[in-house]
Structure formats: C-alpha cells, structure tokens
C-alpha cells in the first residue's frame, strides 16, 4: 500500500485555546465595530487572519536565538543571514529591514518618484500603498483567468505579457522604475507564477531596459507549485528552482514573516552595488545601521535558519497539503472557493456565497463577521474594504474579486482545526439566504483603511 501523508514535524510545546459562546462573540464583535482586526486575540478560537509572523518556530530556530550577536555593527548574525541569502537566492547584496513593507519603503524611496508607473501582478496592498503614497501608479497586469474563481488554471499569478508590453510601450522608460512580480500572488488568492512566465517577463523587461523586482514573501511556496505543476521541474529540488526563479530578477523585497517562518523580520536583496549604496542611505534613516536594519541579532539568526527550513520540500508539502485539505473540505460542502487552492490560504468567493447582498454592503466582510459569530474563527476580508478608495476620485474601488481569506499559519494548527473551520463555514453556507443585511462604514483612515475601519450593521 502507498503510505499516507503525514506532517514532517512533531509538537514540543503547546498553547491553550478557549472556545467562547455565541453571546460573548456578539458583544465582542460589536465592541470591535465589526472590524476583526480590532478583536482581542483571546476572543478568537482559531485565528486565520494571516500567515504573517504567526508561524511556529522550530527547536533549531529557538537555539539560533541563543547564539544571536547583538553588536551594533558587523554582528556575526548579519553575516549568517547574508551568507544564507546568497546561498538560497544568489543575490550578492542585502539590507535587513524590520518587515516586508519596510523593505518596500527603503527600496521604493531609492527608486520611485511622483508620476511613475509600476506594472505588476495584483500588487499587495502595502506595495500599492507605498507606490500611491509617492504619487505613482500601480498597474495590474495579471492574467484574466485569475479573476474568475471557477477557472482551474495552474498559474493564476501569471502576468499577461500583452498587457505588460502595452504598459511598457505606452510610457517613456524614465517613468517606469521597475516591474514588480509578487510570488506567490497574495491578492489573487496565493496563486503561483510559472517559471516560464518569470522568464518571459524578464525578456520583456530586458527588451525595454527596465528592472524586475520580486515581492518574495512566499517565494518558496511558489517554487513548490513550479515543482509540482510545471513541466520540466518535477526532478529539480526546491533550492534549484528558487535559484532559477531569482536568476531572472534584479532585486527582491522580502517579508520574512511568511516563508522564512519568523515572527518579525524582512530584507531587500539585490545585484547592483550602486542601488545597494543608494538604498543604504534610506535603511540608515528609517531602519537602522545597514548590518541590522531594524532586527535584533537573535532574530537574524532565526531568520537564516527559517530560510533553510522554509525551502525544504517535506516542510512545503506538509504546509500546502494542509491548505488543500481545508479547501477540499469546503468544496465537499459546496462552498465556492478560488480554484485551484492557493499556497497559504483558501479564498472563499463572497460574491458567489452571498450573491443577494449588494457589493456596497461589503459581502466578504459580512461573511467574515458571520463566520466569527458562528464559530470564533477569524478570517480576513480581501475585497472592497481592502481595495480602498481611488486616490484621485475618492470613490470606493470595487475589485473583481470579493474574497474571505482563511489564512493558515505555518506549523500551528492540526487538520482537526481545519475540520472545525470547514464545518463552521458550511453552517453559515446553509443559512446564507437568511443573511440579508451587510455592513456600512462609519469611520475610516485616508489610506490602508481596512486595518482600522469602523463598521455598523446596515439598517
Ligand atoms: N508582500 C506580500 C505579498 C505580502 O503578503 C505582505 C504581507 C507584504 C508584502 C508586507 O509584508 O507584513 O512584513 O510588512 N502580507 C500580510 C498578509 C500582512 O496578511 O498577507 P509585512
């Protein structure tokens, strides 16, 4: 018999969870103004808000913490991280930062100016935020298939090469500082980009003399999908695939809170000495000296170890199979989700779940609130609240996809937790026609509003 699948680790330490009552949750969500970011974590039973910084570190990572060198300049921890990044990504230069958006802040300060155009595949919200904050524009060139959750395309993170070339052709080179490719593409559902697509984008970038940067938070999950879905890569190791992926890029920004499995950290890695020197000035201004950039020595050590563990096939198989396990349970219950399943999360299609609710009442956020009330499970809206207002017209932007993301932290929950989540959502699905009122905004910030927005139930 073929042996069944099993986790590539065992558990050494546990943290207690408490289940609450529906009545308690009614009170807590009202106090939080129907914004799940405003809940206390102890009021959540299973927390699928994000996979960012929520993973469980390994015994080896914790041992590395004890070996951290906290010297202000030239710490051995810095060199440990530098050597690991060189080995795994091939990039010669690197700058530590305290998280992914800090890497964007530093690099974009060196590269982006007002009026610039930055094409990419559904830019993540902090990336878009850092572009729009500088009065530049992010242009989405993702393939059309990504926006239909029923189409089963293996690489829904791919760039539409025609759309990209149109952008490159129709603007002067000086206006396009770089192309950004997000691997895997979070906003379209944790969907991977194929090696062929990365190669083709690089060719176009070279043709027009434009830099190519990867937003790399989940680069290892992307490599896993290339290995398991793309012809010619089955027999290559994850590390070989990762090296090839990065060989087509000029630079990368990294949120290490994802595929490097640490609770906090990030970096920029790049090939150009000149750009490294230019960006270093901003690192010193915003993050700290260039050999620590907002990170403790112990955290840099754990990050280096996490990068190694995060690029092991067995670990990635465990992780991505768990996400697919939840996805399959939901599909069995008839719940509409983005297909194929993503790397870090299952994305529930709220437009198909609550088609009778007008989009102005925030379908995905309404669904997130209903799931929390049902079960104490916290997911997150990836829809109109997150899409924010158009910076010029100040009108609400309604994206093509209105999703509830169930994001799975790394090495944290068991498949029994996944069963609980799937059953809870199936219960909400069963009573979906009784959900006739959505939510309305009562207060919001001028940019990245979804974190702090206040909502009320629609009358
Ligand atoms: N890029 C991508 C693709 C991301 O998913 C994130 C964060 C960032 C950049 C920013 O990194 O949080 O370290 O500053 N995503 C988290 C999420 C917040 O929940 O998807 P950060």
XYZ file of C-alpha atoms and ligand atoms in Angstrom:
480
model
C 0.000 0.000 0.000
C 1.103 3.578 -0.664
C 1.888 5.195 2.680
C -0.402 8.077 3.620
C 0.779 11.612 4.023
C 1.935 12.801 7.479
C 3.386 16.001 8.929
C 7.169 16.436 8.658
C 7.463 17.536 12.313
C 6.156 16.714 15.784
C 4.949 19.062 18.524
C 7.132 20.067 21.504
C 5.219 22.969 23.051
C 1.523 23.850 23.070
C -0.585 26.942 23.746
C -4.116 26.636 25.180
C -7.134 27.833 23.253
C -10.528 28.716 24.718
C -13.851 28.374 22.970
C -16.328 31.180 23.584
C -20.127 31.362 23.371
C -22.059 32.994 20.562
C -23.415 35.553 23.017
C -19.871 36.562 24.042
C -18.845 36.877 20.414
C -21.894 39.065 19.624
C -20.677 41.515 22.279
C -17.009 41.401 21.284
C -17.585 41.950 17.563
C -19.908 44.876 18.296
C -17.251 46.430 20.553
C -14.766 45.918 17.693
C -17.106 47.831 15.324
C -17.372 44.733 13.115
C -13.668 45.004 12.249
C -11.934 41.699 13.045
C -8.536 43.433 13.340
C -9.927 45.117 16.451
C -10.724 41.889 18.317
C -8.505 40.737 21.167
C -6.756 37.526 20.125
C -8.028 35.710 23.233
C -11.535 36.262 21.871
C -10.597 34.193 18.818
C -10.624 30.374 18.821
C -8.856 29.650 15.514
C -7.031 32.615 14.053
C -6.844 32.608 10.257
C -6.412 36.367 9.937
C -2.948 35.976 8.451
C 0.014 33.667 7.936
C 2.299 36.628 8.568
C 4.504 36.291 11.636
C 2.099 33.720 13.098
C 4.119 30.564 12.363
C 5.693 28.254 14.943
C 9.491 28.429 15.053
C 11.393 25.164 15.213
C 13.687 23.948 18.019
C 16.631 24.834 15.767
C 15.371 28.352 15.242
C 14.955 28.797 19.017
C 18.504 27.521 19.557
C 19.756 30.020 16.992
C 18.088 32.763 19.082
C 20.524 31.958 21.903
C 23.500 32.428 19.580
C 22.461 35.894 18.379
C 25.208 38.512 18.228
C 23.797 41.875 19.332
C 26.771 44.019 18.235
C 25.639 47.286 16.683
C 27.837 46.907 13.591
C 29.238 43.868 11.800
C 27.487 41.266 14.005
C 28.106 37.605 13.150
C 24.301 37.242 12.898
C 24.341 39.704 9.995
C 26.913 37.595 8.166
C 24.978 34.405 8.899
C 21.919 35.967 7.271
C 23.955 37.399 4.365
C 25.573 34.029 3.589
C 22.229 32.201 3.735
C 20.533 34.742 1.448
C 23.432 34.474 -1.027
C 23.231 30.688 -0.984
C 19.440 30.475 -1.362
C 18.672 33.418 -3.673
C 22.020 34.086 -5.375
C 21.889 37.834 -4.523
C 25.243 39.395 -3.601
C 23.975 42.408 -1.619
C 21.354 42.590 1.102
C 19.845 45.011 3.596
C 17.915 43.801 6.653
C 14.619 45.554 7.490
C 12.119 45.030 10.286
C 9.438 43.607 7.946
C 8.307 43.451 4.307
C 6.714 46.866 3.981
C 9.872 48.400 5.462
C 11.841 46.757 2.646
C 9.382 48.354 0.204
C 9.755 51.712 1.937
C 13.562 51.650 1.728
C 13.825 50.370 -1.852
C 10.988 52.500 -3.236
C 12.479 55.602 -1.586
C 15.516 54.994 -3.778
C 13.536 54.227 -6.948
C 10.005 55.672 -7.132
C 9.046 59.268 -7.880
C 5.745 61.083 -8.467
C 4.100 60.249 -11.795
C 5.848 56.873 -12.162
C 4.068 53.761 -13.403
C 4.748 50.360 -11.821
C 3.256 47.363 -13.603
C 2.864 44.037 -11.809
C 0.545 41.152 -10.900
C -2.082 42.393 -8.417
C 0.290 44.355 -6.155
C -0.136 43.564 -2.454
C -1.810 46.394 -0.507
C 1.351 47.635 1.266
C 3.190 47.603 -2.077
C 0.402 49.566 -3.694
C 0.276 51.818 -0.619
C 3.988 52.637 -0.906
C 3.563 53.331 -4.630
C 0.471 55.523 -4.255
C 1.911 57.333 -1.211
C 4.684 58.510 -3.583
C 2.026 59.706 -6.099
C 2.961 56.943 -8.523
C 0.581 54.399 -10.064
C 0.387 50.600 -9.800
C -0.938 48.949 -12.978
C -2.337 45.422 -12.624
C -1.286 43.133 -15.498
C -2.446 39.788 -14.009
C -3.935 37.270 -16.470
C -7.735 37.453 -16.785
C -8.208 33.852 -15.569
C -7.170 34.954 -12.060
C -10.366 36.938 -11.676
C -12.731 34.025 -12.249
C -12.628 31.725 -9.210
C -14.178 28.833 -11.182
C -11.384 28.583 -13.790
C -8.768 25.971 -12.936
C -5.520 27.488 -14.244
C -2.287 26.187 -12.614
C -0.547 29.597 -12.527
C -3.141 32.260 -11.806
C -0.406 34.589 -10.546
C 0.999 34.938 -14.077
C 1.491 38.277 -15.788
C -0.411 38.841 -19.021
C 2.534 39.586 -21.318
C 0.449 41.599 -23.788
C -0.953 43.811 -21.054
C 2.577 44.295 -19.700
C 4.061 45.143 -23.076
C 1.247 47.663 -23.688
C 2.240 49.455 -20.474
C 5.948 49.328 -21.330
C 5.298 50.599 -24.867
C 2.977 53.419 -23.928
C 5.161 55.171 -21.336
C 8.690 56.559 -21.529
C 11.305 54.324 -19.895
C 12.144 57.006 -17.278
C 8.565 56.751 -15.965
C 8.801 53.011 -15.235
C 11.382 52.430 -12.485
C 10.677 48.673 -12.343
C 8.190 45.859 -12.833
C 7.134 44.063 -9.630
C 6.137 40.396 -9.666
C 4.647 39.001 -6.462
C 5.446 35.314 -5.849
C 3.060 33.785 -4.944
C 0.459 36.416 -5.771
C -1.371 37.034 -2.494
C -4.123 39.300 -3.825
C -5.284 36.843 -6.498
C -5.513 34.005 -3.972
C -1.974 32.846 -3.096
C -1.596 31.860 -6.736
C 1.805 30.971 -8.194
C 3.714 32.413 -11.140
C 5.230 29.868 -13.526
C 8.955 29.757 -14.334
C 8.098 30.271 -17.991
C 6.202 33.440 -17.110
C 9.086 34.748 -14.968
C 11.433 34.079 -17.890
C 9.112 35.834 -20.353
C 8.648 38.852 -18.086
C 12.441 39.098 -17.730
C 12.788 39.047 -21.513
C 10.302 41.923 -21.857
C 11.995 43.826 -19.024
C 15.345 43.470 -20.840
C 13.833 44.485 -24.178
C 12.640 47.778 -22.643
C 15.631 48.197 -20.304
C 13.543 48.062 -17.124
C 14.407 46.466 -13.770
C 12.500 43.443 -12.499
C 11.817 43.139 -8.774
C 10.089 40.268 -6.957
C 7.884 40.772 -3.944
C 9.081 37.478 -2.488
C 7.149 36.882 0.764
C 6.056 33.389 -0.378
C 8.784 32.539 -2.909
C 9.293 29.003 -1.532
C 5.592 28.157 -1.868
C 5.830 29.438 -5.443
C 8.781 27.091 -6.043
C 6.750 24.168 -4.654
C 3.987 24.849 -7.214
C 6.554 25.069 -10.031
C 7.947 21.694 -8.955
C 4.529 20.028 -8.716
C 2.712 21.740 -11.624
C 5.209 22.847 -14.298
C 6.693 20.546 -16.867
C 10.418 20.009 -16.544
C 10.705 20.770 -12.830
C 9.498 17.570 -11.129
C 13.011 16.303 -10.575
C 14.557 19.621 -9.554
C 14.980 20.419 -5.874
C 13.173 23.396 -4.310
C 16.550 25.107 -3.831
C 17.438 24.688 -7.524
C 14.057 26.086 -8.548
C 14.408 29.037 -6.164
C 17.847 29.883 -7.572
C 16.499 29.813 -11.116
C 13.494 31.977 -10.158
C 15.721 34.667 -8.658
C 18.221 34.480 -11.528
C 15.652 36.443 -13.593
C 15.251 39.249 -11.019
C 17.376 42.314 -10.317
C 16.218 42.679 -6.729
C 13.741 41.301 -4.201
C 11.835 42.601 -1.208
C 11.018 40.052 1.464
C 8.581 39.798 4.308
C 10.371 37.089 6.299
C 7.229 36.674 8.426
C 5.967 34.282 5.751
C 8.324 31.816 4.063
C 11.266 32.436 6.424
C 8.952 31.373 9.308
C 9.885 34.086 11.795
C 7.588 36.281 13.838
C 9.218 39.515 12.662
C 11.750 40.449 10.011
C 12.393 41.306 6.387
C 15.081 42.239 3.884
C 15.999 43.565 0.472
C 18.429 41.567 -1.676
C 19.887 42.788 -4.933
C 22.617 42.521 -7.539
C 23.571 46.164 -8.129
C 26.209 47.698 -5.844
C 25.106 51.160 -6.921
C 21.467 50.577 -5.944
C 22.601 48.910 -2.707
C 24.530 52.061 -1.809
C 21.619 54.314 -2.718
C 19.152 52.245 -0.671
C 21.577 52.014 2.284
C 21.023 55.728 2.961
C 17.301 55.087 3.468
C 17.971 51.990 5.580
C 20.030 54.109 7.951
C 17.331 56.793 8.031
C 14.297 54.520 8.510
C 15.500 51.168 9.876
C 18.944 51.354 11.478
C 22.571 50.703 10.593
C 22.967 48.550 7.462
C 24.102 45.433 9.363
C 20.942 45.211 11.478
C 18.248 47.374 9.802
C 15.576 47.067 12.499
C 16.355 43.479 13.517
C 17.961 42.004 16.630
C 20.948 39.698 16.084
C 18.963 36.763 17.510
C 16.135 37.417 15.051
C 18.569 37.479 12.117
C 19.900 34.088 13.264
C 16.415 32.576 13.485
C 15.594 34.045 10.077
C 18.645 32.453 8.441
C 17.648 29.069 9.884
C 13.997 29.662 8.867
C 15.022 30.318 5.254
C 16.687 26.908 5.200
C 13.697 25.081 6.726
C 11.224 27.023 4.584
C 12.870 25.790 1.390
C 12.735 22.086 2.286
C 10.352 20.021 0.173
C 8.886 17.965 3.057
C 8.017 21.076 5.029
C 6.387 22.711 1.983
C 4.431 19.560 1.191
C 3.097 19.438 4.762
C 2.060 23.076 4.624
C 0.486 23.196 1.200
C -1.305 19.870 1.726
C -2.932 21.265 4.864
C -4.211 24.284 2.946
C -5.547 21.942 0.243
C -7.145 19.744 2.939
C -9.224 22.695 4.145
C -10.001 23.667 0.539
C -11.232 20.181 -0.325
C -13.431 20.005 2.793
C -15.072 23.284 1.802
C -15.567 22.171 -1.797
C -17.224 18.980 -0.500
C -19.677 21.173 1.414
C -20.399 23.152 -1.774
C -18.729 26.356 -0.539
C -17.435 28.443 -3.504
C -13.647 28.962 -3.277
C -10.835 30.157 -5.572
C -9.606 27.199 -7.644
C -7.037 25.791 -7.674
C -6.254 26.160 -3.954
C -3.603 28.739 -3.088
C -0.365 28.259 -1.202
C -1.031 29.993 2.093
C -4.799 30.300 2.261
C -8.190 29.310 0.971
C -10.041 32.221 -0.586
C -13.828 31.986 -0.302
C -15.716 33.713 -3.108
C -18.088 36.008 -1.204
C -19.867 37.200 -4.360
C -20.949 33.633 -5.039
C -21.575 32.899 -1.347
C -23.818 35.940 -0.750
C -24.953 36.926 -4.268
C -28.115 38.567 -2.960
C -26.162 41.150 -0.921
C -25.214 44.408 -2.740
C -21.440 44.986 -3.064
C -21.859 48.351 -1.322
C -22.634 46.334 1.833
C -19.216 44.591 1.793
C -20.063 40.940 1.137
C -16.712 39.456 2.198
C -16.547 41.442 5.445
C -20.150 40.455 6.208
C -19.183 36.820 5.647
C -16.093 37.191 7.880
C -18.302 38.545 10.679
C -20.821 35.711 10.223
C -18.066 33.065 10.399
C -16.705 34.645 13.579
C -20.161 34.732 15.182
C -20.778 31.117 14.191
C -17.512 29.690 15.493
C -14.888 32.100 16.849
C -12.855 31.595 13.665
C -11.226 34.798 12.424
C -10.642 35.172 8.674
C -9.919 38.372 6.771
C -11.619 40.359 4.034
C -9.757 40.701 0.734
C -12.293 42.795 -1.098
C -13.712 46.278 -1.341
C -12.608 47.407 2.125
C -9.012 46.444 1.355
C -9.210 47.882 -2.171
C -9.841 51.282 -0.546
C -10.805 54.442 -2.402
C -9.383 55.699 -5.676
C -6.686 58.224 -4.680
C -7.925 60.733 -7.297
C -11.725 60.419 -7.253
C -12.015 59.187 -3.609
C -14.726 56.797 -4.807
C -14.850 53.273 -3.346
C -12.986 50.773 -5.554
C -14.869 47.517 -6.044
C -12.362 44.861 -7.139
C -13.300 41.997 -9.444
C -12.845 39.505 -6.620
C -14.581 39.865 -3.266
C -12.939 37.249 -1.044
C -12.844 35.959 2.501
C -9.294 34.688 3.099
C -8.786 31.796 5.514
C -5.049 32.096 6.039
C -3.204 29.159 7.553
C -0.304 29.914 9.923
C 2.767 27.712 9.401
C 3.121 24.618 11.644
C 0.442 25.874 14.084
C -2.921 24.152 13.620
C -3.862 20.499 13.033
C -6.289 19.110 10.488
C -8.904 18.792 13.275
C -8.799 22.589 13.425
C -9.311 22.628 9.650
C -12.367 20.344 10.058
C -13.799 22.742 12.640
C -13.320 25.704 10.285
C -14.864 23.868 7.321
C -17.914 22.757 9.331
C -18.415 26.264 10.717
C -18.370 27.781 7.239
C -20.665 25.049 5.936
C -23.174 26.015 8.664
C -23.051 29.645 7.536
C -23.441 28.472 3.929
C -26.569 26.545 4.867
C -28.221 29.651 6.303
C -26.799 32.074 3.697
C -30.218 33.181 2.433
C -31.108 34.455 5.899
C -28.130 36.892 5.787
C -29.929 39.832 4.217
C -28.126 42.812 5.740
C -24.474 43.672 5.248
C -22.300 46.403 6.750
C -21.664 50.114 6.240
C -18.620 52.262 7.038
C -18.900 54.691 9.950
C -15.253 55.820 10.075
C -12.090 55.256 8.025
C -8.427 56.310 7.632
C -7.259 58.118 4.453
C -5.023 55.207 3.333
C -4.992 51.442 4.097
C -8.333 51.869 5.824
C -9.154 48.196 6.323
C -6.911 47.856 9.398
C -8.760 50.471 11.438
C -12.116 50.940 9.691
C -15.246 51.198 11.842
C -18.401 49.495 10.585
C -22.010 49.091 11.636
C -24.745 46.724 10.586
C -26.768 48.019 7.649
C -30.251 49.044 8.830
N 4.102 41.465 0.141
C 3.194 40.494 0.256
C 2.894 39.616 -0.913
C 2.532 40.300 1.471
O 1.625 39.330 1.576
C 2.853 41.145 2.570
C 2.180 40.994 3.844
C 3.820 42.143 2.401
C 4.426 42.285 1.160
C 4.190 43.080 3.510
O 4.954 42.438 4.467
O 3.577 42.489 6.547
O 6.030 42.022 6.603
O 5.207 44.290 6.119
N 1.131 40.324 3.992
C 0.427 40.066 5.216
C -0.821 39.291 4.914
C 0.222 41.240 6.095
O -1.631 39.114 5.828
O -0.994 38.823 3.777
P 4.927 42.823 6.022
